[in-house]
Amino acid sequence: MSDTRAQQRLALQGGLKAVSSIEGKGEPKIGVEEFMSVAERFGFSEGTLAKIRQAVSEEDMGSGPFLANYYSDLPETKVQGFERIARETFGRKYAIGVTSGTAALHAAFVAAGVGPGTEVIVPAIGFFATAAAVVHSKAVPVFCDVDESLAMDPAKIESRITPRTVALAPTHVMGSVCDMESIMAVARKHNLRVIEDCAQSCGGRQKGRYVGTFGDLGCFSISAYKIVGGGEGGLIITDDERLYERAQGMVECGGLWRPDRFAPPRYPRELFCGTNYRMSELEAAIDQVQLRRMPGTVARFHKVKTSILRQLRTFREITPQKLNDPDGEIGYTLRFFPETFELGAQIVEALNAEGIGCGMRGPNGAPDWHVYHDMFPVTTKTGATEDDCPYQCPLYLQRGGNISYQRGDCPVADDLFDRCISVGLNQWYTENDCNNIAAGINKVLSAFCTEDPNATRWM
Ligand SMILES: Cc1ncc(COP(=O)(O)O)c(C=O)c1O
């Protein structure tokens, strides 16, 4: 057969293929060197830069995976590696890397059955995202007052429980840890789910056990300023297969993650319309390194704070923040409550003059999304549309729900949040730095307060 006849004959009938190869060669969709020149500006370590270079270089000539943790034939994507390290670090069976701490909370709440007509108890001090994620889940947040640890007061939870309550969402505040043992006891007594918000205290522990591993689900933020700080990312951990699958349903668009994605649901509520909260490969390349560093970072912070606290004397007019577990404290802030605002203002001025950076919000502080009464999109109960759920939801109304929010609901938080003096600490302080800071705090407190060996101890 002549070449021309073979070319004309259909490939189906044994003729030559019209397109046997493609000559055109593209360039990686993301230029490696251009990308690295941006990444290098962020001051990442050599190890992190190497991971980023590897992730970007794995881009092929235009057909993906485009830094997505999806349809990849790599033996282990960066996200899968990050999730493996999270499982190993926290000793949990399941871990899901997501786009943010808020996404982690939203997916965890939905997984735990938070939905229309239900309520979740959240702390009066923490961050807006926890309460907001309850609202995203079409449920109603109920604020619970704190104690002198600034975390949810286990003794006040029961008074906030209603027939609509399905979950507790304690927040571990600013490097400190909640009293998880007491919180879990209340939760188990009332058959409530527990979703821990560990965004501010990744690596904190109570009695040697990492926060995030007490409750049904642990949620973390990996935004730039956190202990495990990448760019924008989040993490969910759990030991419960069903909760893991349902959280994946939210993160992976509602079942796309399943080995057989079009199979019928294996159990009621397995399939529902989730969204896309998948972590990107680039974020995961950074977060793998950051998460591996976490124990070292926490140990350095802990050593600094403990070294300072051990040297502080006790004063009648000063109440140190209660530490639910001094050994499990991360310690990037040192906090205490002066008896009055006037005294607090004097101490803050004097400490700053000594070179010890600190602040107190005071009685006329600007609105702040870390305290419940300033979380306006929640407290005003306004949705994106006029009839927005969850407050207007017939299920919520039928079940007797009728919440309102105002300052005064949580008096301890109202008082302590304004009266708290916070001293920021740095993990890289030397022993000498710690000694100087401790000496400076003792000097200032001695000048304005009454030293008393029987006053509340620092740890
Ligand atoms: C306690 C708490 N929860 C949730 C979040 C939300 O995390 P992200 O900013 O990653 O969405 C934050 C962020 O600061 C936080 O502090």
GROMACS .gro file of C-alpha atoms and ligand atoms in nm:
model
  475
    1MET     CA    1   0.000   0.000   0.000
    2SER     CA    2   0.139   0.341  -0.088
    3ASP     CA    3   0.207   0.595   0.192
    4THR     CA    4  -0.067   0.824   0.061
    5ARG     CA    5  -0.325   0.546   0.070
    6ALA     CA    6  -0.214   0.447   0.423
    7GLN     CA    7  -0.245   0.808   0.534
    8GLN     CA    8  -0.594   0.837   0.393
    9ARG     CA    9  -0.715   0.515   0.538
   10LEU     CA   10  -0.884   0.552   0.880
   11ALA     CA   11  -0.666   0.458   1.175
   12LEU     CA   12  -0.962   0.246   1.286
   13GLN     CA   13  -0.913   0.039   0.971
   14GLY     CA   14  -0.535   0.002   1.010
   15GLY     CA   15  -0.429   0.330   0.847
   16LEU     CA   16  -0.159   0.559   0.986
   17LYS     CA   17  -0.257   0.777   1.280
   18ALA     CA   18  -0.299   1.140   1.179
   19VAL     CA   19  -0.138   1.257   1.505
   20SER     CA   20   0.131   1.022   1.622
   21SER     CA   21   0.317   1.272   1.840
   22ILE     CA   22   0.314   1.640   1.941
   23GLU     CA   23   0.624   1.845   1.861
   24GLY     CA   24   0.536   2.157   2.056
   25LYS     CA   25   0.711   2.181   2.393
   26GLY     CA   26   0.574   2.431   2.642
   27GLU     CA   27   0.720   2.568   2.957
   28PRO     CA   28   0.610   2.489   3.311
   29LYS     CA   29   0.293   2.680   3.387
   30ILE     CA   30   0.468   2.819   3.692
   31GLY     CA   31   0.825   2.927   3.603
   32VAL     CA   32   1.051   2.772   3.863
   33GLU     CA   33   1.310   3.051   3.879
   34GLU     CA   34   1.049   3.329   3.873
   35PHE     CA   35   0.864   3.155   4.147
   36MET     CA   36   1.174   3.099   4.357
   37SER     CA   37   1.268   3.463   4.327
   38VAL     CA   38   0.937   3.546   4.496
   39ALA     CA   39   0.967   3.271   4.757
   40GLU     CA   40   1.320   3.379   4.849
   41ARG     CA   41   1.186   3.719   4.954
   42PHE     CA   42   0.997   3.560   5.243
   43GLY     CA   43   1.307   3.459   5.435
   44PHE     CA   44   1.227   3.086   5.433
   45SER     CA   45   1.497   2.848   5.552
   46GLU     CA   46   1.707   2.655   5.300
   47GLY     CA   47   1.504   2.341   5.379
   48THR     CA   48   1.174   2.512   5.304
   49LEU     CA   49   1.307   2.668   4.984
   50ALA     CA   50   1.424   2.325   4.868
   51LYS     CA   51   1.075   2.183   4.928
   52ILE     CA   52   0.916   2.471   4.742
   53ARG     CA   53   1.159   2.427   4.450
   54GLN     CA   54   1.072   2.059   4.435
   55ALA     CA   55   0.697   2.128   4.443
   56VAL     CA   56   0.721   2.389   4.167
   57SER     CA   57   0.959   2.179   3.955
   58GLU     CA   58   0.715   1.892   3.957
   59GLU     CA   59   0.492   2.099   3.733
   60ASP     CA   60   0.498   1.940   3.391
   61MET     CA   61   0.458   2.096   3.050
   62GLY     CA   62   0.111   2.231   3.083
   63SER     CA   63  -0.100   1.934   3.184
   64GLY     CA   64  -0.076   1.964   3.557
   65PRO     CA   65  -0.089   1.887   3.841
   66PHE     CA   66  -0.056   2.269   3.874
   67LEU     CA   67   0.033   2.248   4.240
   68ALA     CA   68  -0.295   2.077   4.317
   69ASN     CA   69  -0.332   1.785   4.551
   70TYR     CA   70  -0.554   1.623   4.298
   71TYR     CA   71  -0.534   1.380   4.006
   72SER     CA   72  -0.168   1.347   4.089
   73ASP     CA   73   0.024   1.032   4.009
   74LEU     CA   74   0.309   1.124   4.244
   75PRO     CA   75   0.374   0.857   4.507
   76GLU     CA   76   0.297   1.117   4.774
   77THR     CA   77   0.182   1.472   4.709
   78LYS     CA   78   0.304   1.752   4.935
   79VAL     CA   79  -0.040   1.766   5.096
   80GLN     CA   80  -0.042   1.392   5.159
   81GLY     CA   81   0.306   1.426   5.311
   82PHE     CA   82   0.188   1.710   5.534
   83GLU     CA   83  -0.109   1.502   5.647
   84ARG     CA   84   0.121   1.207   5.721
   85ILE     CA   85   0.347   1.427   5.934
   86ALA     CA   86   0.040   1.562   6.115
   87ARG     CA   87  -0.080   1.207   6.191
   88GLU     CA   88   0.266   1.115   6.319
   89THR     CA   89   0.306   1.435   6.523
   90PHE     CA   90  -0.032   1.423   6.694
   91GLY     CA   91  -0.075   1.046   6.700
   92ARG     CA   92  -0.416   1.064   6.531
   93LYS     CA   93  -0.544   0.825   6.267
   94TYR     CA   94  -0.666   1.094   6.028
   95ALA     CA   95  -0.547   1.439   5.923
   96ILE     CA   96  -0.678   1.670   5.650
   97GLY     CA   97  -0.484   1.970   5.520
   98VAL     CA   98  -0.719   2.257   5.431
   99THR     CA   99  -0.710   2.617   5.315
  100SER     CA  100  -0.746   2.793   5.652
  101GLY     CA  101  -0.829   2.752   6.018
  102THR     CA  102  -1.177   2.885   5.947
  103ALA     CA  103  -1.224   2.620   5.677
  104ALA     CA  104  -1.103   2.354   5.923
  105LEU     CA  105  -1.362   2.467   6.179
  106HIS     CA  106  -1.643   2.480   5.923
  107ALA     CA  107  -1.568   2.131   5.793
  108ALA     CA  108  -1.529   1.995   6.146
  109PHE     CA  109  -1.858   2.144   6.264
  110VAL     CA  110  -2.049   2.003   5.967
  111ALA     CA  111  -1.879   1.664   6.016
  112ALA     CA  112  -1.987   1.665   6.381
  113GLY     CA  113  -2.352   1.723   6.294
  114VAL     CA  114  -2.372   2.097   6.359
  115GLY     CA  115  -2.654   2.227   6.139
  116PRO     CA  116  -2.989   2.410   6.129
  117GLY     CA  117  -3.172   2.427   6.460
  118THR     CA  118  -2.864   2.344   6.668
  119GLU     CA  119  -2.632   2.540   6.896
  120VAL     CA  120  -2.260   2.523   6.967
  121ILE     CA  121  -2.105   2.659   7.286
  122VAL     CA  122  -1.801   2.874   7.209
  123PRO     CA  123  -1.580   3.077   7.445
  124ALA     CA  124  -1.634   3.446   7.513
  125ILE     CA  125  -1.262   3.506   7.440
  126GLY     CA  126  -1.092   3.349   7.139
  127PHE     CA  127  -1.140   3.464   6.784
  128PHE     CA  128  -1.439   3.555   6.568
  129ALA     CA  129  -1.372   3.265   6.326
  130THR     CA  130  -1.494   3.001   6.574
  131ALA     CA  131  -1.837   3.158   6.617
  132ALA     CA  132  -1.849   3.251   6.247
  133ALA     CA  133  -1.784   2.890   6.143
  134VAL     CA  134  -2.081   2.785   6.357
  135VAL     CA  135  -2.294   3.032   6.162
  136HIS     CA  136  -2.147   2.906   5.831
  137SER     CA  137  -2.275   2.565   5.940
  138LYS     CA  138  -2.624   2.724   5.977
  139ALA     CA  139  -2.618   2.686   6.355
  140VAL     CA  140  -2.620   2.934   6.644
  141PRO     CA  141  -2.315   3.013   6.860
  142VAL     CA  142  -2.375   3.048   7.235
  143PHE     CA  143  -2.097   3.221   7.427
  144CYS     CA  144  -1.967   3.073   7.751
  145ASP     CA  145  -1.779   3.284   8.004
  146VAL     CA  146  -1.411   3.228   8.079
  147ASP     CA  147  -1.211   3.193   8.401
  148GLU     CA  148  -0.874   3.345   8.491
  149SER     CA  149  -0.703   3.121   8.237
  150LEU     CA  150  -0.895   3.328   7.975
  151ALA     CA  151  -1.029   2.997   7.838
  152MET     CA  152  -1.383   2.859   7.856
  153ASP     CA  153  -1.472   2.800   8.222
  154PRO     CA  154  -1.571   2.432   8.256
  155ALA     CA  155  -1.792   2.522   8.554
  156LYS     CA  156  -2.002   2.759   8.342
  157ILE     CA  157  -2.069   2.529   8.047
  158GLU     CA  158  -2.371   2.346   8.190
  159SER     CA  159  -2.568   2.668   8.236
  160ARG     CA  160  -2.531   2.734   7.860
  161ILE     CA  161  -2.654   2.390   7.747
  162THR     CA  162  -3.003   2.378   7.592
  163PRO     CA  163  -3.192   2.098   7.414
  164ARG     CA  164  -3.044   2.245   7.093
  165THR     CA  165  -2.680   2.211   7.199
  166VAL     CA  166  -2.484   1.957   6.996
  167ALA     CA  167  -2.122   2.056   7.047
  168LEU     CA  168  -1.863   2.248   7.249
  169ALA     CA  169  -1.586   2.436   7.073
  170PRO     CA  170  -1.324   2.542   7.330
  171THR     CA  171  -1.043   2.767   7.206
  172HIS     CA  172  -0.689   2.732   7.339
  173VAL     CA  173  -0.601   3.099   7.379
  174MET     CA  174  -0.267   3.259   7.282
  175GLY     CA  175  -0.028   2.977   7.358
  176SER     CA  176  -0.215   2.859   7.667
  177VAL     CA  177  -0.431   2.549   7.702
  178CYS     CA  178  -0.788   2.490   7.818
  179ASP     CA  179  -0.870   2.254   8.101
  180MET     CA  180  -0.963   1.985   7.849
  181GLU     CA  181  -1.010   1.709   8.105
  182SER     CA  182  -1.288   1.903   8.280
  183ILE     CA  183  -1.442   2.017   7.950
  184MET     CA  184  -1.446   1.660   7.818
  185ALA     CA  185  -1.618   1.542   8.139
  186VAL     CA  186  -1.905   1.789   8.081
  187ALA     CA  187  -1.924   1.695   7.714
  188ARG     CA  188  -1.943   1.322   7.781
  189LYS     CA  189  -2.205   1.372   8.055
  190HIS     CA  190  -2.429   1.557   7.808
  191ASN     CA  191  -2.337   1.354   7.500
  192LEU     CA  192  -2.193   1.652   7.317
  193ARG     CA  193  -1.931   1.658   7.044
  194VAL     CA  194  -1.611   1.854   7.113
  195ILE     CA  195  -1.429   2.047   6.841
  196GLU     CA  196  -1.107   2.200   6.973
  197ASP     CA  197  -0.991   2.527   6.819
  198CYS     CA  198  -0.613   2.503   6.849
  199ALA     CA  199  -0.533   2.787   6.607
  200GLN     CA  200  -0.346   2.989   6.871
  201SER     CA  201  -0.185   2.703   7.063
  202CYS     CA  202  -0.058   2.437   6.824
  203GLY     CA  203   0.180   2.221   7.028
  204GLY     CA  204   0.030   2.308   7.368
  205ARG     CA  205  -0.037   2.014   7.601
  206GLN     CA  206  -0.239   1.918   7.906
  207LYS     CA  207  -0.077   1.644   8.115
  208GLY     CA  208   0.156   1.565   7.828
  209ARG     CA  209  -0.120   1.524   7.570
  210TYR     CA  210  -0.135   1.760   7.271
  211VAL     CA  211  -0.435   1.993   7.245
  212GLY     CA  212  -0.647   1.890   6.950
  213THR     CA  213  -0.637   1.524   7.058
  214PHE     CA  214  -0.885   1.544   7.348
  215GLY     CA  215  -1.198   1.628   7.152
  216ASP     CA  216  -1.364   1.451   6.861
  217LEU     CA  217  -1.188   1.681   6.616
  218GLY     CA  218  -0.894   1.922   6.648
  219CYS     CA  219  -0.870   2.227   6.420
  220PHE     CA  220  -0.560   2.436   6.351
  221SER     CA  221  -0.479   2.749   6.154
  222ILE     CA  222  -0.149   2.757   5.965
  223SER     CA  223  -0.167   3.122   5.871
  224ALA     CA  224   0.160   3.311   5.866
  225TYR     CA  225   0.155   3.428   6.230
  226LYS     CA  226   0.083   3.096   6.396
  227ILE     CA  227   0.324   2.857   6.572
  228VAL     CA  228   0.310   2.638   6.262
  229GLY     CA  229   0.295   2.929   6.024
  230GLY     CA  230   0.291   2.889   5.648
  231GLY     CA  231   0.092   3.133   5.437
  232GLU     CA  232  -0.276   3.051   5.459
  233GLY     CA  233  -0.362   2.698   5.561
  234GLY     CA  234  -0.540   2.480   5.813
  235LEU     CA  235  -0.551   2.131   5.954
  236ILE     CA  236  -0.814   1.895   6.093
  237ILE     CA  237  -0.721   1.589   6.300
  238THR     CA  238  -0.942   1.312   6.435
  239ASP     CA  239  -0.938   0.945   6.534
  240ASP     CA  240  -1.293   0.882   6.416
  241GLU     CA  241  -1.330   0.740   6.066
  242ARG     CA  242  -1.688   0.862   6.016
  243LEU     CA  243  -1.600   1.216   6.126
  244TYR     CA  244  -1.297   1.208   5.896
  245GLU     CA  245  -1.509   1.102   5.601
  246ARG     CA  246  -1.772   1.365   5.664
  247ALA     CA  247  -1.507   1.636   5.707
  248GLN     CA  248  -1.357   1.520   5.378
  249GLY     CA  249  -1.706   1.554   5.228
  250MET     CA  250  -1.694   1.924   5.309
  251VAL     CA  251  -1.332   1.974   5.203
  252GLU     CA  252  -1.346   1.774   4.881
  253CYS     CA  253  -1.669   1.900   4.731
  254GLY     CA  254  -1.892   1.628   4.873
  255GLY     CA  255  -1.752   1.285   4.809
  256LEU     CA  256  -1.499   1.337   4.532
  257TRP     CA  257  -1.231   1.201   4.762
  258ARG     CA  258  -1.399   0.860   4.789
  259PRO     CA  259  -1.217   0.569   4.625
  260ASP     CA  260  -1.529   0.507   4.420
  261ARG     CA  261  -1.661   0.857   4.388
  262PHE     CA  262  -1.987   0.774   4.207
  263ALA     CA  263  -2.084   0.482   4.432
  264PRO     CA  264  -2.412   0.523   4.621
  265PRO     CA  265  -2.382   0.649   4.980
  266ARG     CA  266  -2.261   0.376   5.214
  267TYR     CA  267  -2.452   0.525   5.508
  268PRO     CA  268  -2.703   0.806   5.561
  269ARG     CA  269  -2.548   1.151   5.537
  270GLU     CA  270  -2.230   1.029   5.372
  271LEU     CA  271  -2.305   1.236   5.065
  272PHE     CA  272  -2.389   1.604   5.076
  273CYS     CA  273  -2.287   1.919   4.895
  274GLY     CA  274  -1.951   2.012   5.040
  275THR     CA  275  -1.719   2.276   4.906
  276ASN     CA  276  -1.353   2.303   4.808
  277TYR     CA  277  -1.123   2.363   5.101
  278ARG     CA  278  -0.833   2.162   4.957
  279MET     CA  279  -0.485   2.275   5.061
  280SER     CA  280  -0.248   2.363   4.775
  281GLU     CA  281   0.078   2.180   4.715
  282LEU     CA  282   0.273   2.497   4.761
  283GLU     CA  283   0.128   2.564   5.103
  284ALA     CA  284   0.190   2.203   5.201
  285ALA     CA  285   0.554   2.222   5.091
  286ILE     CA  286   0.604   2.499   5.346
  287ASP     CA  287   0.381   2.349   5.612
  288GLN     CA  288   0.562   2.014   5.615
  289VAL     CA  289   0.879   2.192   5.726
  290GLN     CA  290   0.693   2.416   5.969
  291LEU     CA  291   0.511   2.128   6.134
  292ARG     CA  292   0.831   1.931   6.176
  293ARG     CA  293   0.980   2.233   6.350
  294MET     CA  294   0.686   2.275   6.585
  295PRO     CA  295   0.820   2.075   6.883
  296GLY     CA  296   1.145   2.273   6.877
  297THR     CA  297   0.963   2.606   6.847
  298VAL     CA  298   0.730   2.520   7.134
  299ALA     CA  299   1.018   2.399   7.352
  300ARG     CA  300   1.205   2.729   7.301
  301PHE     CA  301   0.899   2.943   7.383
  302HIS     CA  302   0.820   2.726   7.684
  303LYS     CA  303   1.172   2.757   7.819
  304VAL     CA  304   1.166   3.136   7.784
  305LYS     CA  305   0.831   3.180   7.960
  306THR     CA  306   0.911   2.933   8.236
  307SER     CA  307   1.248   3.094   8.299
  308ILE     CA  308   1.083   3.436   8.341
  309LEU     CA  309   0.788   3.313   8.549
  310ARG     CA  310   1.016   3.129   8.792
  311GLN     CA  311   1.190   3.455   8.877
  312LEU     CA  312   0.879   3.668   8.934
  313ARG     CA  313   0.781   3.769   9.283
  314THR     CA  314   0.417   3.775   9.394
  315PHE     CA  315   0.216   4.092   9.457
  316ARG     CA  316  -0.115   4.155   9.631
  317GLU     CA  317  -0.259   4.372   9.350
  318ILE     CA  318  -0.156   4.135   9.068
  319THR     CA  319  -0.336   3.819   8.957
  320PRO     CA  320  -0.132   3.618   8.707
  321GLN     CA  321  -0.320   3.438   8.428
  322LYS     CA  322  -0.413   3.092   8.556
  323LEU     CA  323  -0.218   2.825   8.366
  324ASN     CA  324  -0.421   2.506   8.329
  325ASP     CA  325  -0.097   2.317   8.280
  326PRO     CA  326   0.225   2.516   8.331
  327ASP     CA  327   0.422   2.227   8.175
  328GLY     CA  328   0.206   2.228   7.862
  329GLU     CA  329   0.209   2.603   7.809
  330ILE     CA  330   0.364   2.723   7.483
  331GLY     CA  331   0.429   3.066   7.624
  332TYR     CA  332   0.449   3.334   7.361
  333THR     CA  333   0.267   3.576   7.588
  334LEU     CA  334   0.292   3.645   7.958
  335ARG     CA  335  -0.033   3.779   8.099
  336PHE     CA  336  -0.157   3.918   8.427
  337PHE     CA  337  -0.443   4.124   8.566
  338PRO     CA  338  -0.377   4.438   8.775
  339GLU     CA  339  -0.636   4.520   9.040
  340THR     CA  340  -0.750   4.839   8.863
  341PHE     CA  341  -0.721   5.006   8.523
  342GLU     CA  342  -0.532   5.296   8.679
  343LEU     CA  343  -0.271   5.062   8.824
  344GLY     CA  344  -0.258   4.875   8.491
  345ALA     CA  345  -0.191   5.195   8.297
  346GLN     CA  346   0.098   5.284   8.531
  347ILE     CA  347   0.250   4.937   8.501
  348VAL     CA  348   0.220   4.935   8.120
  349GLU     CA  349   0.385   5.274   8.091
  350ALA     CA  350   0.668   5.176   8.327
  351LEU     CA  351   0.730   4.836   8.163
  352ASN     CA  352   0.747   4.989   7.816
  353ALA     CA  353   0.992   5.246   7.949
  354GLU     CA  354   1.206   4.957   8.081
  355GLY     CA  355   1.213   4.809   7.728
  356ILE     CA  356   0.954   4.539   7.798
  357GLY     CA  357   0.689   4.573   7.526
  358CYS     CA  358   0.338   4.521   7.660
  359GLY     CA  359  -0.016   4.656   7.642
  360MET     CA  360  -0.354   4.662   7.815
  361ARG     CA  361  -0.677   4.726   7.627
  362GLY     CA  362  -0.827   4.932   7.909
  363PRO     CA  363  -1.182   5.057   7.956
  364ASN     CA  364  -1.214   5.235   7.622
  365GLY     CA  365  -1.041   4.990   7.392
  366ALA     CA  366  -1.111   4.977   7.020
  367PRO     CA  367  -1.342   4.695   6.901
  368ASP     CA  368  -1.160   4.365   6.893
  369TRP     CA  369  -1.267   4.039   6.727
  370HIS     CA  370  -1.111   3.833   7.006
  371VAL     CA  371  -1.393   3.912   7.251
  372TYR     CA  372  -1.753   3.803   7.197
  373HIS     CA  373  -1.931   4.139   7.234
  374ASP     CA  374  -1.728   4.290   6.950
  375MET     CA  375  -1.795   4.005   6.704
  376PHE     CA  376  -2.049   4.224   6.528
  377PRO     CA  377  -2.152   3.999   6.236
  378VAL     CA  378  -2.252   3.745   6.502
  379THR     CA  379  -2.391   3.974   6.769
  380THR     CA  380  -2.604   4.175   6.526
  381LYS     CA  381  -2.740   3.844   6.386
  382THR     CA  382  -2.728   3.991   6.037
  383GLY     CA  383  -2.692   3.756   5.743
  384ALA     CA  384  -2.604   3.818   5.382
  385THR     CA  385  -2.974   3.816   5.290
  386GLU     CA  386  -3.279   3.935   5.480
  387ASP     CA  387  -3.407   3.589   5.575
  388ASP     CA  388  -3.067   3.439   5.632
  389CYS     CA  389  -3.037   3.135   5.856
  390PRO     CA  390  -2.959   3.038   6.124
  391TYR     CA  391  -3.150   3.278   6.348
  392GLN     CA  392  -3.464   3.277   6.132
  393CYS     CA  393  -3.449   2.905   6.066
  394PRO     CA  394  -3.792   2.747   6.138
  395LEU     CA  395  -3.619   2.450   6.302
  396TYR     CA  396  -3.437   2.682   6.540
  397LEU     CA  397  -3.756   2.873   6.624
  398GLN     CA  398  -3.962   2.551   6.664
  399ARG     CA  399  -3.703   2.423   6.908
  400GLY     CA  400  -3.746   2.735   7.118
  401GLY     CA  401  -3.431   2.917   7.008
  402ASN     CA  402  -3.429   3.293   7.059
  403ILE     CA  403  -3.079   3.414   7.129
  404SER     CA  404  -2.960   3.770   7.170
  405TYR     CA  405  -2.610   3.892   7.238
  406GLN     CA  406  -2.485   4.184   7.442
  407ARG     CA  407  -2.193   4.288   7.654
  408GLY     CA  408  -2.273   4.169   8.004
  409ASP     CA  409  -2.359   3.814   7.897
  410CYS     CA  410  -2.011   3.699   8.007
  411PRO     CA  411  -1.902   3.934   8.288
  412VAL     CA  412  -1.570   3.767   8.366
  413ALA     CA  413  -1.460   3.797   8.002
  414ASP     CA  414  -1.582   4.160   7.992
  415ASP     CA  415  -1.364   4.241   8.289
  416LEU     CA  416  -1.052   4.032   8.222
  417PHE     CA  417  -1.022   4.109   7.851
  418ASP     CA  418  -1.000   4.482   7.921
  419ARG     CA  419  -0.785   4.452   8.234
  420CYS     CA  420  -0.531   4.204   8.099
  421ILE     CA  421  -0.168   4.313   8.057
  422SER     CA  422   0.005   4.110   7.785
  423VAL     CA  423   0.381   4.093   7.747
  424GLY     CA  424   0.490   3.945   7.414
  425LEU     CA  425   0.774   3.691   7.438
  426ASN     CA  426   1.019   3.570   7.176
  427GLN     CA  427   1.143   3.212   7.139
  428TRP     CA  428   1.496   3.334   7.067
  429TYR     CA  429   1.550   3.518   7.398
  430THR     CA  430   1.869   3.406   7.572
  431GLU     CA  431   1.887   3.320   7.941
  432ASN     CA  432   2.029   3.668   7.992
  433ASP     CA  433   1.731   3.826   7.809
  434CYS     CA  434   1.495   3.628   8.032
  435ASN     CA  435   1.678   3.739   8.346
  436ASN     CA  436   1.663   4.103   8.237
  437ILE     CA  437   1.291   4.083   8.157
  438ALA     CA  438   1.211   3.911   8.486
  439ALA     CA  439   1.416   4.170   8.675
  440GLY     CA  440   1.235   4.450   8.488
  441ILE     CA  441   0.890   4.311   8.572
  442ASN     CA  442   0.986   4.266   8.938
  443LYS     CA  443   1.126   4.620   8.948
  444VAL     CA  444   0.809   4.777   8.804
  445LEU     CA  445   0.563   4.569   9.007
  446SER     CA  446   0.759   4.643   9.327
  447ALA     CA  447   0.733   5.015   9.253
  448PHE     CA  448   0.352   5.011   9.219
  449CYS     CA  449   0.232   4.707   9.419
  450THR     CA  450   0.269   4.538   9.756
  451GLU     CA  451   0.492   4.235   9.752
  452ASP     CA  452   0.325   3.946   9.933
  453PRO     CA  453   0.457   3.590   9.942
  454ASN     CA  454   0.098   3.471   9.995
  455ALA     CA  455  -0.038   3.641   9.680
  456THR     CA  456  -0.131   3.432   9.377
  457ARG     CA  457   0.170   3.254   9.230
  458TRP     CA  458   0.274   3.283   8.867
  459MET     CA  459   0.287   2.909   8.806
  460LIG     C1  460  -0.866   3.097   6.768
  460LIG     C2  461  -0.868   3.109   6.619
  460LIG     N1  462  -0.953   3.033   6.548
  460LIG     C3  463  -0.957   3.039   6.414
  460LIG     C4  464  -0.876   3.123   6.343
  460LIG     C5  465  -0.890   3.133   6.196
  460LIG     O1  466  -0.780   3.086   6.128
  460LIG     P1  467  -0.755   3.134   5.975
  460LIG     O2  468  -0.715   3.276   5.979
  460LIG     O3  469  -0.646   3.043   5.929
  460LIG     O4  470  -0.882   3.110   5.901
  460LIG     C6  471  -0.785   3.205   6.413
  460LIG     C7  472  -0.696   3.298   6.340
  460LIG     O5  473  -0.632   3.381   6.392
  460LIG     C8  474  -0.781   3.198   6.554
  460LIG     O6  475  -0.698   3.274   6.626
   0.00000   0.00000   0.00000
